[in-house]
């Protein structure tokens, strides 16, 4: 693991606030950050182009995603009351892209499918799946409660969704199959049953991130709970089909041993990137136990892992932003 680059902001732009959003492009060459003072920056990690401050639409950005290549766009969501915004990424630079015949719905969440063909938009009472590029309607999913986390499966055939009440739904995009559960309860058998190997049993935990493990139904959910306004904690749950062998040990839930201000699961599931209560950037194993800290100048405020799990972005209290190249972490070692 080593420092890939320190990120220099665009001329005339001072970055002081912790990014509210970190989003890597699928090819790891671009990084989007959004800060509380309505500063949105496109960073070129490949260093082909300098960092670029983006001209934003009305409202507060609630979510962002990059579409996969060969069509590489940045899509910004401003909530259900404002239109989405698109930029075409060309040689590391963002060019406004607003064709008159392409109108994506206003949304609180937007996610891109791994195959680059679909975008999912979460509105107040629906999740709309649209075709990338044309905006053509693929499917509308009615929800009783607002979705707060979305993620396509790796083969782009399923969409996992968690709502404000902790219900987890898995939707087959080309069929009528829907699996639902309430986090913390056993999922009833449905063709291929799902068993919760790790789950929350206490109220107050809110799902914030979903990561798929395999083609069908092997998923991880990171949940967050506020013990005080400045003291959140993160826990991990995972579900696997009964017919699929779990390739990692199940240990006792580490909750209570250490709390984290931020926790991001690498999609290849080899590690968690965490911000500890001591403001350190740390890598932990899948059980949030063994691991090591990464020495940084300044207190760490947030972190994010790319889809490929080979890039780790972080911000510090001194305004520094950086990107690390991540190899295979060796847990049990000290230092970074």
CSV table of C-alpha atoms in Angstrom, one decimal:
chain,number,residue,atom,x,y,z
A,1,UNK,CA,0.0,0.0,0.0
A,2,UNK,CA,1.5,3.4,-1.0
A,3,UNK,CA,0.5,7.0,-1.7
A,4,UNK,CA,-0.6,7.4,-5.3
A,5,UNK,CA,-1.1,11.1,-5.2
A,6,UNK,CA,-1.8,14.2,-3.1
A,7,UNK,CA,-4.8,16.0,-4.6
A,8,UNK,CA,-4.3,19.7,-5.3
A,9,UNK,CA,-7.6,21.6,-5.6
A,10,UNK,CA,-8.3,23.8,-8.6
A,11,UNK,CA,-6.8,27.3,-8.6
A,12,UNK,CA,-8.8,29.7,-6.5
A,13,UNK,CA,-10.7,26.9,-4.7
A,14,UNK,CA,-9.9,26.2,-1.0
A,15,UNK,CA,-11.0,22.8,0.3
A,16,UNK,CA,-11.6,23.0,4.1
A,17,UNK,CA,-14.8,21.0,4.7
A,18,UNK,CA,-14.8,17.2,4.9
A,19,UNK,CA,-16.3,15.8,1.7
A,20,UNK,CA,-19.9,14.7,2.1
A,21,UNK,CA,-19.5,12.5,-1.0
A,22,UNK,CA,-16.6,10.4,-2.3
A,23,UNK,CA,-17.2,8.6,-5.6
A,24,UNK,CA,-14.6,6.8,-7.8
A,25,UNK,CA,-15.1,6.1,-11.5
A,26,UNK,CA,-15.3,2.5,-12.6
A,27,UNK,CA,-11.8,2.7,-14.2
A,28,UNK,CA,-10.3,4.4,-11.0
A,29,UNK,CA,-9.1,7.3,-13.1
A,30,UNK,CA,-11.5,9.9,-11.8
A,31,UNK,CA,-12.7,10.9,-8.3
A,32,UNK,CA,-15.6,13.1,-7.5
A,33,UNK,CA,-15.9,14.9,-4.1
A,34,UNK,CA,-18.7,17.1,-2.9
A,35,UNK,CA,-18.2,19.5,0.1
A,36,UNK,CA,-20.8,21.2,2.3
A,37,UNK,CA,-20.2,24.7,0.9
A,38,UNK,CA,-21.4,23.5,-2.5
A,39,UNK,CA,-18.0,22.9,-3.8
A,40,UNK,CA,-17.9,19.9,-6.2
A,41,UNK,CA,-14.6,18.8,-7.6
A,42,UNK,CA,-13.6,16.3,-10.3
A,43,UNK,CA,-10.1,15.0,-9.5
A,44,UNK,CA,-8.1,13.3,-12.2
A,45,UNK,CA,-6.3,10.5,-10.4
A,46,UNK,CA,-4.4,9.5,-13.6
A,47,UNK,CA,-3.0,13.0,-13.7
A,48,UNK,CA,-4.0,13.6,-17.3
A,49,UNK,CA,-5.9,16.8,-16.4
A,50,UNK,CA,-5.9,19.1,-13.4
A,51,UNK,CA,-8.6,19.1,-10.8
A,52,UNK,CA,-11.8,20.8,-12.0
A,53,UNK,CA,-14.5,22.6,-10.0
A,54,UNK,CA,-17.9,21.9,-11.4
A,55,UNK,CA,-20.7,24.3,-12.0
A,56,UNK,CA,-23.7,22.9,-10.1
A,57,UNK,CA,-27.4,23.0,-10.7
A,58,UNK,CA,-30.0,24.1,-8.1
A,59,UNK,CA,-30.3,22.3,-4.8
A,60,UNK,CA,-27.9,20.2,-2.6
A,61,UNK,CA,-26.3,17.1,-4.1
A,62,UNK,CA,-27.6,13.9,-2.5
A,63,UNK,CA,-25.8,11.3,-4.6
A,64,UNK,CA,-23.4,10.8,-7.5
A,65,UNK,CA,-22.3,8.0,-9.8
A,66,UNK,CA,-20.1,7.4,-12.8
A,67,UNK,CA,-21.4,5.3,-15.7
A,68,UNK,CA,-19.1,2.5,-16.8
A,69,UNK,CA,-17.0,2.7,-20.0
A,70,UNK,CA,-17.2,3.1,-22.9
A,71,UNK,CA,-19.8,5.8,-22.1
A,72,UNK,CA,-18.2,7.6,-19.1
A,73,UNK,CA,-20.6,10.2,-17.6
A,74,UNK,CA,-20.9,11.7,-14.1
A,75,UNK,CA,-24.5,11.8,-12.9
A,76,UNK,CA,-25.4,14.1,-10.0
A,77,UNK,CA,-28.7,13.8,-8.1
A,78,UNK,CA,-30.2,16.8,-6.2
A,79,UNK,CA,-33.2,15.1,-4.6
A,80,UNK,CA,-36.7,14.5,-6.0
A,81,UNK,CA,-37.5,18.2,-6.5
A,82,UNK,CA,-34.6,19.0,-8.8
A,83,UNK,CA,-33.5,17.5,-12.1
A,84,UNK,CA,-30.4,15.4,-12.3
A,85,UNK,CA,-27.2,16.8,-13.9
A,86,UNK,CA,-24.8,15.0,-16.3
A,87,UNK,CA,-21.2,15.6,-17.3
A,88,UNK,CA,-19.4,13.8,-20.1
A,89,UNK,CA,-15.9,12.8,-18.9
A,90,UNK,CA,-13.4,13.4,-21.7
A,91,UNK,CA,-9.6,13.0,-21.0
A,92,UNK,CA,-10.1,13.7,-17.3
A,93,UNK,CA,-12.3,16.8,-17.8
A,94,UNK,CA,-16.1,17.2,-17.2
A,95,UNK,CA,-18.1,18.7,-20.0
A,96,UNK,CA,-21.8,19.5,-19.3
A,97,UNK,CA,-24.0,17.0,-21.1
A,98,UNK,CA,-27.7,17.9,-21.4
A,99,UNK,CA,-29.4,16.5,-24.5
A,100,UNK,CA,-33.0,17.8,-24.7
A,101,UNK,CA,-34.5,14.4,-25.3
A,102,UNK,CA,-32.8,12.8,-22.2
A,103,UNK,CA,-34.5,13.5,-18.9
A,104,UNK,CA,-33.5,11.4,-15.9
A,105,UNK,CA,-35.9,11.6,-12.9
A,106,UNK,CA,-35.0,13.7,-9.8
A,107,UNK,CA,-33.7,11.4,-7.1
A,108,UNK,CA,-32.1,11.0,-3.7
A,109,UNK,CA,-29.9,8.1,-4.8
A,110,UNK,CA,-28.4,7.2,-8.2
A,111,UNK,CA,-26.4,4.0,-9.0
A,112,UNK,CA,-24.9,2.7,-12.2
A,113,UNK,CA,-24.8,-0.9,-13.2
A,114,UNK,CA,-21.5,-2.7,-13.7
A,115,UNK,CA,-22.2,-3.4,-17.3
A,116,UNK,CA,-22.8,0.3,-18.0
A,117,UNK,CA,-26.3,-0.2,-19.4
A,118,UNK,CA,-28.5,0.9,-16.5
A,119,UNK,CA,-29.0,3.6,-13.9
A,120,UNK,CA,-31.2,3.2,-10.8
A,121,UNK,CA,-32.8,6.3,-9.3
A,122,UNK,CA,-34.5,6.3,-5.9
A,123,UNK,CA,-37.3,8.8,-5.5
A,124,UNK,CA,-39.7,9.2,-2.6
A,125,UNK,CA,-41.9,6.2,-3.3
A,126,UNK,CA,-40.3,4.5,-6.3
A,127,UNK,CA,-37.0,3.2,-7.7
A,128,UNK,CA,-36.8,3.8,-11.4
A,129,UNK,CA,-34.4,1.8,-13.6
A,130,UNK,CA,-33.5,3.6,-16.8
A,131,UNK,CA,-31.2,2.9,-19.8
A,132,UNK,CA,-27.9,4.7,-19.7
A,133,UNK,CA,-27.5,7.1,-22.6
A,134,UNK,CA,-31.1,7.0,-23.9
A,135,UNK,CA,-32.9,7.4,-20.6
A,136,UNK,CA,-35.4,4.7,-21.7
A,137,UNK,CA,-37.7,3.2,-19.1
A,138,UNK,CA,-36.7,-0.3,-17.9
A,139,UNK,CA,-38.6,-0.8,-14.7
A,140,UNK,CA,-40.4,1.1,-11.9
A,141,UNK,CA,-40.3,-0.5,-8.5
A,142,UNK,CA,-42.9,0.8,-6.0
A,143,UNK,CA,-41.7,1.1,-2.4
A,144,UNK,CA,-43.6,1.7,0.8
A,145,UNK,CA,-40.8,3.6,2.4
A,146,UNK,CA,-37.9,5.6,1.0
A,147,UNK,CA,-34.9,3.7,-0.2
A,148,UNK,CA,-31.6,4.7,1.5
A,149,UNK,CA,-29.2,2.3,-0.2
A,150,UNK,CA,-29.1,0.7,-3.6
A,151,UNK,CA,-26.7,-1.5,-5.4
A,152,UNK,CA,-26.6,-3.6,-8.6
A,153,UNK,CA,-25.4,-7.1,-8.5
A,154,UNK,CA,-22.1,-7.8,-10.3
A,155,UNK,CA,-23.8,-9.3,-13.3
A,156,UNK,CA,-26.3,-6.4,-13.4
A,157,UNK,CA,-29.3,-8.9,-13.2
A,158,UNK,CA,-30.4,-7.9,-9.7
A,159,UNK,CA,-30.9,-4.8,-7.6
A,160,UNK,CA,-30.6,-4.8,-3.8
A,161,UNK,CA,-32.4,-2.1,-1.9
A,162,UNK,CA,-32.6,-1.1,1.8
A,163,UNK,CA,-35.2,1.3,3.2
A,164,UNK,CA,-35.6,3.5,6.2
A,165,UNK,CA,-37.2,0.7,8.3
A,166,UNK,CA,-34.4,-1.8,7.6
A,167,UNK,CA,-36.2,-3.9,5.0
A,168,UNK,CA,-33.9,-5.5,2.5
A,169,UNK,CA,-35.3,-6.3,-1.0
A,170,UNK,CA,-33.6,-8.0,-3.9
A,171,UNK,CA,-35.3,-7.4,-7.2
A,172,UNK,CA,-34.7,-9.5,-10.4
A,173,UNK,CA,-34.6,-6.8,-13.1
A,174,UNK,CA,-35.7,-9.1,-15.9
A,175,UNK,CA,-38.4,-10.9,-14.0
A,176,UNK,CA,-40.9,-10.8,-11.2
A,177,UNK,CA,-38.7,-12.3,-8.4
A,178,UNK,CA,-38.6,-10.2,-5.3
A,179,UNK,CA,-37.0,-11.3,-2.0
A,180,UNK,CA,-37.6,-9.3,1.1
A,181,UNK,CA,-36.5,-9.3,4.7
A,182,UNK,CA,-36.3,-7.2,7.8
A,183,UNK,CA,-32.7,-6.8,8.9
A,184,UNK,CA,-32.2,-8.8,12.1
A,185,UNK,CA,-34.8,-11.5,11.3
A,186,UNK,CA,-34.5,-14.8,9.5
A,187,UNK,CA,-35.5,-14.7,5.8
A,188,UNK,CA,-38.1,-17.3,4.9
A,189,UNK,CA,-37.3,-19.9,2.2
A,190,UNK,CA,-38.0,-18.6,-1.3
A,191,UNK,CA,-36.7,-20.8,-4.0
A,192,UNK,CA,-33.1,-20.3,-3.0
A,193,UNK,CA,-33.3,-19.3,0.6
A,194,UNK,CA,-31.0,-16.7,2.2
A,195,UNK,CA,-29.7,-17.1,5.7
A,196,UNK,CA,-28.5,-14.2,7.7
A,197,UNK,CA,-25.0,-15.0,8.9
A,198,UNK,CA,-24.5,-11.7,10.7
A,199,UNK,CA,-27.4,-9.4,11.6
A,200,UNK,CA,-28.4,-6.6,13.9
A,201,UNK,CA,-30.9,-7.2,16.6
A,202,UNK,CA,-31.1,-3.7,18.2
A,203,UNK,CA,-33.2,-0.8,16.9
A,204,UNK,CA,-31.7,2.4,15.6
A,205,UNK,CA,-29.2,0.8,13.1
A,206,UNK,CA,-29.7,2.3,9.6
A,207,UNK,CA,-28.3,0.6,6.5
A,208,UNK,CA,-25.9,2.9,4.6
A,209,UNK,CA,-24.1,0.7,2.1
A,210,UNK,CA,-24.7,-2.5,0.2
A,211,UNK,CA,-21.9,-4.6,-1.4
A,212,UNK,CA,-22.6,-7.7,-3.5
A,213,UNK,CA,-20.3,-10.7,-3.1
A,214,UNK,CA,-21.4,-13.0,-5.9
A,215,UNK,CA,-23.9,-13.4,-8.7
A,216,UNK,CA,-27.0,-14.1,-6.6
A,217,UNK,CA,-27.9,-13.0,-3.1
A,218,UNK,CA,-24.5,-13.0,-1.4
A,219,UNK,CA,-24.5,-9.4,0.0
A,220,UNK,CA,-23.0,-7.3,2.7
A,221,UNK,CA,-24.8,-4.4,4.4
A,222,UNK,CA,-23.0,-1.8,6.5
A,223,UNK,CA,-25.3,-0.2,9.1
A,224,UNK,CA,-24.7,3.0,11.1
A,225,UNK,CA,-26.1,4.1,14.4
A,226,UNK,CA,-25.7,7.5,16.1
A,227,UNK,CA,-24.8,7.1,19.8
A,228,UNK,CA,-24.4,10.9,20.0
A,229,UNK,CA,-24.2,13.6,17.3
A,230,UNK,CA,-20.4,13.1,17.0
A,231,UNK,CA,-20.2,9.4,17.8
A,232,UNK,CA,-21.5,7.1,15.1
A,233,UNK,CA,-20.7,3.4,15.0
A,234,UNK,CA,-20.7,0.9,12.1
A,235,UNK,CA,-21.7,-2.7,12.0
A,236,UNK,CA,-21.5,-5.4,9.3
A,237,UNK,CA,-24.2,-7.9,8.3
A,238,UNK,CA,-24.0,-10.5,5.6
A,239,UNK,CA,-26.4,-12.9,3.9
A,240,UNK,CA,-25.6,-16.0,1.8
A,241,UNK,CA,-27.7,-18.6,0.1
A,242,UNK,CA,-27.8,-21.9,2.0
A,243,UNK,CA,-26.3,-23.6,-1.1
A,244,UNK,CA,-23.3,-21.3,-1.2
A,245,UNK,CA,-20.2,-22.0,0.9
A,246,UNK,CA,-19.1,-19.2,3.1
A,247,UNK,CA,-15.5,-18.5,2.3
A,248,UNK,CA,-14.6,-16.7,5.5
A,249,UNK,CA,-15.0,-17.6,9.2
A,250,UNK,CA,-17.9,-16.3,11.3
A,251,UNK,CA,-16.8,-14.9,14.6
A,252,UNK,CA,-18.7,-13.1,17.4
A,253,UNK,CA,-19.9,-9.7,16.5
A,254,UNK,CA,-17.2,-7.2,17.4
A,255,UNK,CA,-19.7,-4.5,18.3
A,256,UNK,CA,-18.6,-2.8,21.6
A,257,UNK,CA,-14.9,-3.5,21.1
A,258,UNK,CA,-14.3,-0.4,19.0
A,259,UNK,CA,-16.5,2.2,17.4
A,260,UNK,CA,-15.8,3.9,14.0
A,261,UNK,CA,-16.6,7.3,12.6
A,262,UNK,CA,-16.6,5.9,9.1
A,263,UNK,CA,-16.3,2.4,7.6
A,264,UNK,CA,-16.1,1.4,4.0
A,265,UNK,CA,-16.1,-2.2,2.8
A,266,UNK,CA,-13.8,-2.9,-0.2
A,267,UNK,CA,-16.0,-4.6,-2.8
A,268,UNK,CA,-13.6,-7.5,-3.1
A,269,UNK,CA,-14.2,-8.1,0.6
A,270,UNK,CA,-10.6,-8.4,1.7
A,271,UNK,CA,-10.7,-5.4,4.0
A,272,UNK,CA,-12.5,-2.5,5.6
A,273,UNK,CA,-11.2,1.1,5.5
A,274,UNK,CA,-12.1,2.8,8.7
A,275,UNK,CA,-11.8,6.1,10.5
A,276,UNK,CA,-11.4,5.3,14.2
A,277,UNK,CA,-12.6,7.4,17.1
A,278,UNK,CA,-8.9,8.5,17.5
A,279,UNK,CA,-9.2,10.0,14.0
A,280,UNK,CA,-6.8,7.4,12.5
A,281,UNK,CA,-7.1,5.9,9.1
A,282,UNK,CA,-7.1,2.1,9.6
A,283,UNK,CA,-7.5,-1.1,7.6
A,284,UNK,CA,-9.4,-3.9,9.2
A,285,UNK,CA,-10.2,-7.5,8.3
A,286,UNK,CA,-13.7,-8.5,7.4
A,287,UNK,CA,-14.7,-8.8,11.1
A,288,UNK,CA,-13.4,-5.3,11.9
A,289,UNK,CA,-10.9,-6.7,14.3
A,290,UNK,CA,-7.3,-7.4,13.1
A,291,UNK,CA,-5.6,-4.8,11.1
A,292,UNK,CA,-3.3,-1.8,11.1
A,293,UNK,CA,-3.3,2.0,11.1
A,294,UNK,CA,-2.0,4.2,8.3
A,295,UNK,CA,0.1,7.1,9.5
A,296,UNK,CA,-1.1,10.4,8.1
A,297,UNK,CA,-0.3,14.1,8.8
A,298,UNK,CA,-3.5,15.4,10.2
A,299,UNK,CA,-6.6,13.8,11.7
A,300,UNK,CA,-8.5,11.7,9.2
A,301,UNK,CA,-12.1,12.8,8.7
A,302,UNK,CA,-13.5,10.5,5.9
A,303,UNK,CA,-12.5,7.7,3.6
A,304,UNK,CA,-13.8,5.8,0.5
A,305,UNK,CA,-12.8,2.6,-1.4
A,306,UNK,CA,-13.1,2.3,-5.2
A,307,UNK,CA,-15.1,-0.4,-6.8
A,308,UNK,CA,-12.0,-2.3,-7.8
A,309,UNK,CA,-10.7,-2.1,-4.2
A,310,UNK,CA,-7.3,-0.9,-5.5
A,311,UNK,CA,-7.8,2.8,-4.6
A,312,UNK,CA,-8.5,4.4,-1.2
A,313,UNK,CA,-9.3,8.1,-0.9
A,314,UNK,CA,-9.1,10.0,2.3
A,315,UNK,CA,-9.5,13.5,3.7
A,316,UNK,CA,-7.8,15.1,6.7
A,317,UNK,CA,-8.7,17.9,9.1
A,318,UNK,CA,-5.8,20.0,7.7
A,319,UNK,CA,-7.6,20.1,4.3
A,320,UNK,CA,-5.5,17.4,2.7
A,321,UNK,CA,-7.0,14.9,0.3
A,322,UNK,CA,-5.1,12.0,-1.0
A,323,UNK,CA,-5.4,8.7,-2.9
A,324,UNK,CA,-3.6,5.5,-1.9
A,325,UNK,CA,-2.9,2.5,-4.1
A,326,UNK,CA,-4.0,-0.6,-2.1
A,327,UNK,CA,-2.5,-4.0,-2.6
A,328,UNK,CA,-3.4,-7.0,-0.6
A,329,UNK,CA,-3.4,-5.8,3.1
A,330,UNK,CA,-1.4,-8.0,5.5
A,331,UNK,CA,-3.3,-7.9,8.7
A,332,UNK,CA,-1.5,-8.2,12.0
A,333,UNK,CA,1.3,-5.9,10.7
A,334,UNK,CA,1.8,-2.4,12.1
A,335,UNK,CA,2.5,0.6,10.0
A,336,UNK,CA,1.2,1.6,6.5
